[in-house]
CSV table of C-alpha atoms in Angstrom, one decimal:
chain,number,residue,atom,x,y,z
A,1,SER,CA,1.0,-42.7,24.8
A,2,ASP,CA,-2.2,-41.4,23.1
A,3,GLU,CA,-1.7,-38.1,25.0
A,4,GLU,CA,1.6,-37.7,24.0
A,5,GLU,CA,1.1,-38.2,20.5
A,6,ALA,CA,-1.8,-35.9,20.9
A,7,ASN,CA,0.5,-33.0,22.2
A,8,PHE,CA,3.1,-33.5,19.4
A,9,GLU,CA,0.7,-33.4,16.6
A,10,LEU,CA,-1.0,-30.1,18.4
A,11,LYS,CA,2.4,-28.3,18.6
A,12,ASN,CA,3.6,-29.5,15.2
A,13,ASN,CA,0.5,-27.9,13.9
A,14,TYR,CA,0.8,-24.8,15.6
A,15,MET,CA,4.6,-24.8,14.8
A,16,ASN,CA,3.6,-25.0,11.1
A,17,ASP,CA,0.8,-22.0,11.7
A,18,LEU,CA,3.8,-20.0,13.2
A,19,ALA,CA,5.6,-21.1,10.4
A,20,GLN,CA,3.2,-19.5,7.8
A,21,MET,CA,2.6,-16.3,9.7
A,22,VAL,CA,6.0,-15.5,10.3
A,23,GLY,CA,6.2,-16.3,6.3
A,24,SER,CA,3.8,-14.0,5.6
A,25,GLY,CA,5.6,-11.0,7.7
A,26,SER,CA,3.4,-10.8,11.0
A,27,PHE,CA,5.5,-11.4,14.0
A,28,LEU,CA,2.9,-11.4,16.9
A,29,GLY,CA,2.2,-15.1,16.8
A,30,ALA,CA,6.2,-15.8,17.1
A,31,ALA,CA,6.4,-13.2,20.1
A,32,VAL,CA,3.7,-14.7,22.1
A,33,LEU,CA,5.3,-18.4,21.6
A,34,ILE,CA,9.1,-17.2,22.7
A,35,GLU,CA,7.1,-14.9,25.5
A,36,ARG,CA,5.6,-18.1,26.7
A,37,GLY,CA,9.0,-20.4,26.3
A,38,HIS,CA,7.3,-22.6,23.5
A,39,PHE,CA,10.6,-21.8,21.6
A,40,ASP,CA,13.9,-20.5,21.3
A,41,PRO,CA,14.4,-18.2,18.2
A,42,ILE,CA,18.0,-19.1,18.2
A,43,THR,CA,17.9,-22.5,17.6
A,44,PHE,CA,14.0,-23.1,16.2
A,45,VAL,CA,14.0,-23.8,12.2
A,46,LEU,CA,11.0,-22.5,10.9
A,47,ASP,CA,12.1,-23.5,6.9
A,48,LYS,CA,13.9,-26.5,7.1
A,49,ASN,CA,14.8,-26.4,3.8
A,50,CYS,CA,16.6,-23.5,4.2
A,51,GLY,CA,17.0,-23.3,8.0
A,52,THR,CA,15.5,-19.9,8.2
A,53,LEU,CA,15.1,-18.9,11.5
A,54,VAL,CA,12.7,-16.0,13.3
A,55,GLY,CA,15.2,-13.4,12.9
A,56,HIS,CA,16.1,-14.2,9.6
A,57,TYR,CA,12.7,-13.6,8.3
A,58,ALA,CA,12.2,-10.4,10.6
A,59,ALA,CA,15.4,-8.8,8.5
A,60,HIS,CA,13.8,-9.7,5.6
A,61,TYR,CA,10.6,-7.6,5.9
A,62,GLY,CA,12.3,-5.2,8.0
A,63,HIS,CA,10.4,-5.8,11.1
A,64,ILE,CA,13.0,-3.6,13.1
A,65,LYS,CA,10.6,-4.0,16.2
A,66,PHE,CA,10.5,-7.6,16.5
A,67,LEU,CA,14.0,-7.8,16.3
A,68,ARG,CA,14.4,-5.3,19.2
A,69,TRP,CA,12.4,-7.2,21.5
A,70,MET,CA,13.7,-10.6,20.5
A,71,VAL,CA,17.2,-9.0,21.3
A,72,THR,CA,15.6,-7.5,24.6
A,73,HIS,CA,13.7,-11.2,25.7
A,74,ILE,CA,16.9,-13.6,24.3
A,75,GLY,CA,19.6,-10.7,25.7
A,76,ALA,CA,22.7,-9.5,24.1
A,77,ASN,CA,25.0,-10.9,25.6
A,78,GLN,CA,28.8,-11.3,24.7
A,79,TYR,CA,28.1,-15.3,25.0
A,80,TYR,CA,26.2,-15.2,21.5
A,81,GLN,CA,27.2,-13.7,18.5
A,82,TYR,CA,24.0,-12.9,16.2
A,83,ASP,CA,26.3,-13.2,13.4
A,84,GLN,CA,26.1,-16.9,14.0
A,85,MET,CA,22.8,-17.4,13.7
A,86,VAL,CA,22.9,-18.4,10.0
A,87,ASP,CA,20.6,-20.6,7.9
A,88,ASN,CA,21.7,-23.7,5.9
A,89,TYR,CA,23.4,-21.1,3.3
A,90,GLY,CA,25.8,-19.5,5.6
A,91,CYS,CA,23.4,-16.0,5.7
A,92,ASN,CA,22.9,-14.2,8.9
A,93,MET,CA,20.4,-11.1,9.3
A,94,ALA,CA,22.4,-9.0,7.4
A,95,HIS,CA,22.4,-10.8,4.6
A,96,TYR,CA,18.6,-11.2,4.9
A,97,SER,CA,18.1,-7.7,5.4
A,98,VAL,CA,20.3,-6.0,2.6
A,99,ARG,CA,18.3,-8.4,-0.1
A,100,GLN,CA,15.3,-6.4,0.5
A,101,GLY,CA,17.4,-2.9,1.0
A,102,HIS,CA,16.3,-2.4,4.8
A,103,LEU,CA,18.8,0.1,5.9
A,104,HIS,CA,17.7,0.5,9.0
A,105,ILE,CA,17.7,-3.2,10.0
A,106,LEU,CA,21.4,-3.2,8.2
A,107,ILE,CA,22.3,0.0,10.8
A,108,TRP,CA,21.2,-1.4,13.8
A,109,LEU,CA,22.8,-4.8,13.2
A,110,ALA,CA,26.2,-3.3,12.6
A,111,SER,CA,25.9,-0.7,15.3
A,112,ASP,CA,23.9,-2.3,17.9
A,113,LEU,CA,25.0,-6.1,17.6
A,114,GLY,CA,27.9,-6.1,16.4
A,115,ILE,CA,26.9,-8.2,13.6
A,116,ASN,CA,30.0,-9.1,11.0
A,117,LEU,CA,29.2,-7.3,7.4
A,118,LYS,CA,32.1,-9.5,5.9
A,119,SER,CA,30.7,-12.6,6.5
A,120,ARG,CA,30.1,-15.0,3.7
A,121,ASP,CA,27.8,-17.6,3.0
A,122,VAL,CA,28.4,-20.8,1.2
A,123,TYR,CA,28.7,-19.3,-2.3
A,124,GLY,CA,31.3,-16.8,-1.0
A,125,TYR,CA,29.0,-13.7,-0.6
A,126,SER,CA,29.4,-10.6,1.8
A,127,PRO,CA,26.1,-8.5,2.5
A,128,LEU,CA,28.1,-6.0,0.3
A,129,ASP,CA,28.0,-8.4,-2.5
A,130,TYR,CA,24.2,-8.8,-1.8
A,131,SER,CA,24.0,-5.1,-1.7
A,132,ILE,CA,25.8,-5.1,-5.4
A,133,ILE,CA,23.6,-8.2,-6.8
A,134,TYR,CA,20.3,-6.6,-5.7
A,135,THR,CA,20.9,-2.8,-6.4
A,136,LYS,CA,20.6,-1.7,-2.9
A,137,PHE,CA,22.9,0.9,-3.4
A,138,HIS,CA,22.1,2.3,0.0
A,139,CYS,CA,23.0,-0.7,1.7
A,140,PHE,CA,26.6,-0.5,-0.4
A,141,LEU,CA,27.2,3.0,0.7
A,142,PHE,CA,26.9,2.6,4.4
A,143,ILE,CA,28.8,-1.1,4.4
A,144,ILE,CA,31.9,1.0,2.4
A,145,TYR,CA,31.6,4.0,5.1
A,146,LYS,CA,30.9,1.2,7.9
A,147,TYR,CA,34.5,-0.1,7.1
A,148,GLY,CA,35.7,3.3,6.3
A,149,PHE,CA,37.0,2.6,2.5
A,150,LYS,CA,39.2,-0.3,3.9
A,151,ASP,CA,39.7,-3.6,1.7
A,152,ILE,CA,36.4,-5.2,2.9
A,153,ASN,CA,37.2,-8.6,0.9
A,154,GLU,CA,39.5,-9.7,3.5
């Protein structure tokens, strides 16, 4: 019907606007839409080319307040592993935070959410590898410290 088509177009338009807002580092619109139940941050892909989720963008921009709010809203339960929130390339939020050098995000992801810092993307790179590639020495030291100088390339 015409009404369903108009609603679909409206939803597409505000999702495109949302992707632009989040892509520029603004998360208020995302929080409102999540709060109102318009989309699920765990499954809604903002960038179809890369498979990027809102949590990836928040980790990229170092937006700890939004990530904490998102986890509180979704729930940090044992039924969902946040390190399984990966993009099309297998990158989780830890990969995104390390690339930008957001140590505070990395510490929070590892300590509070239990994100696996040994996870690898489709090219075989872990957050530790990213810390070396992107010269984020502070992230490198944390990952090494977190695993107690054990063999982290298991």
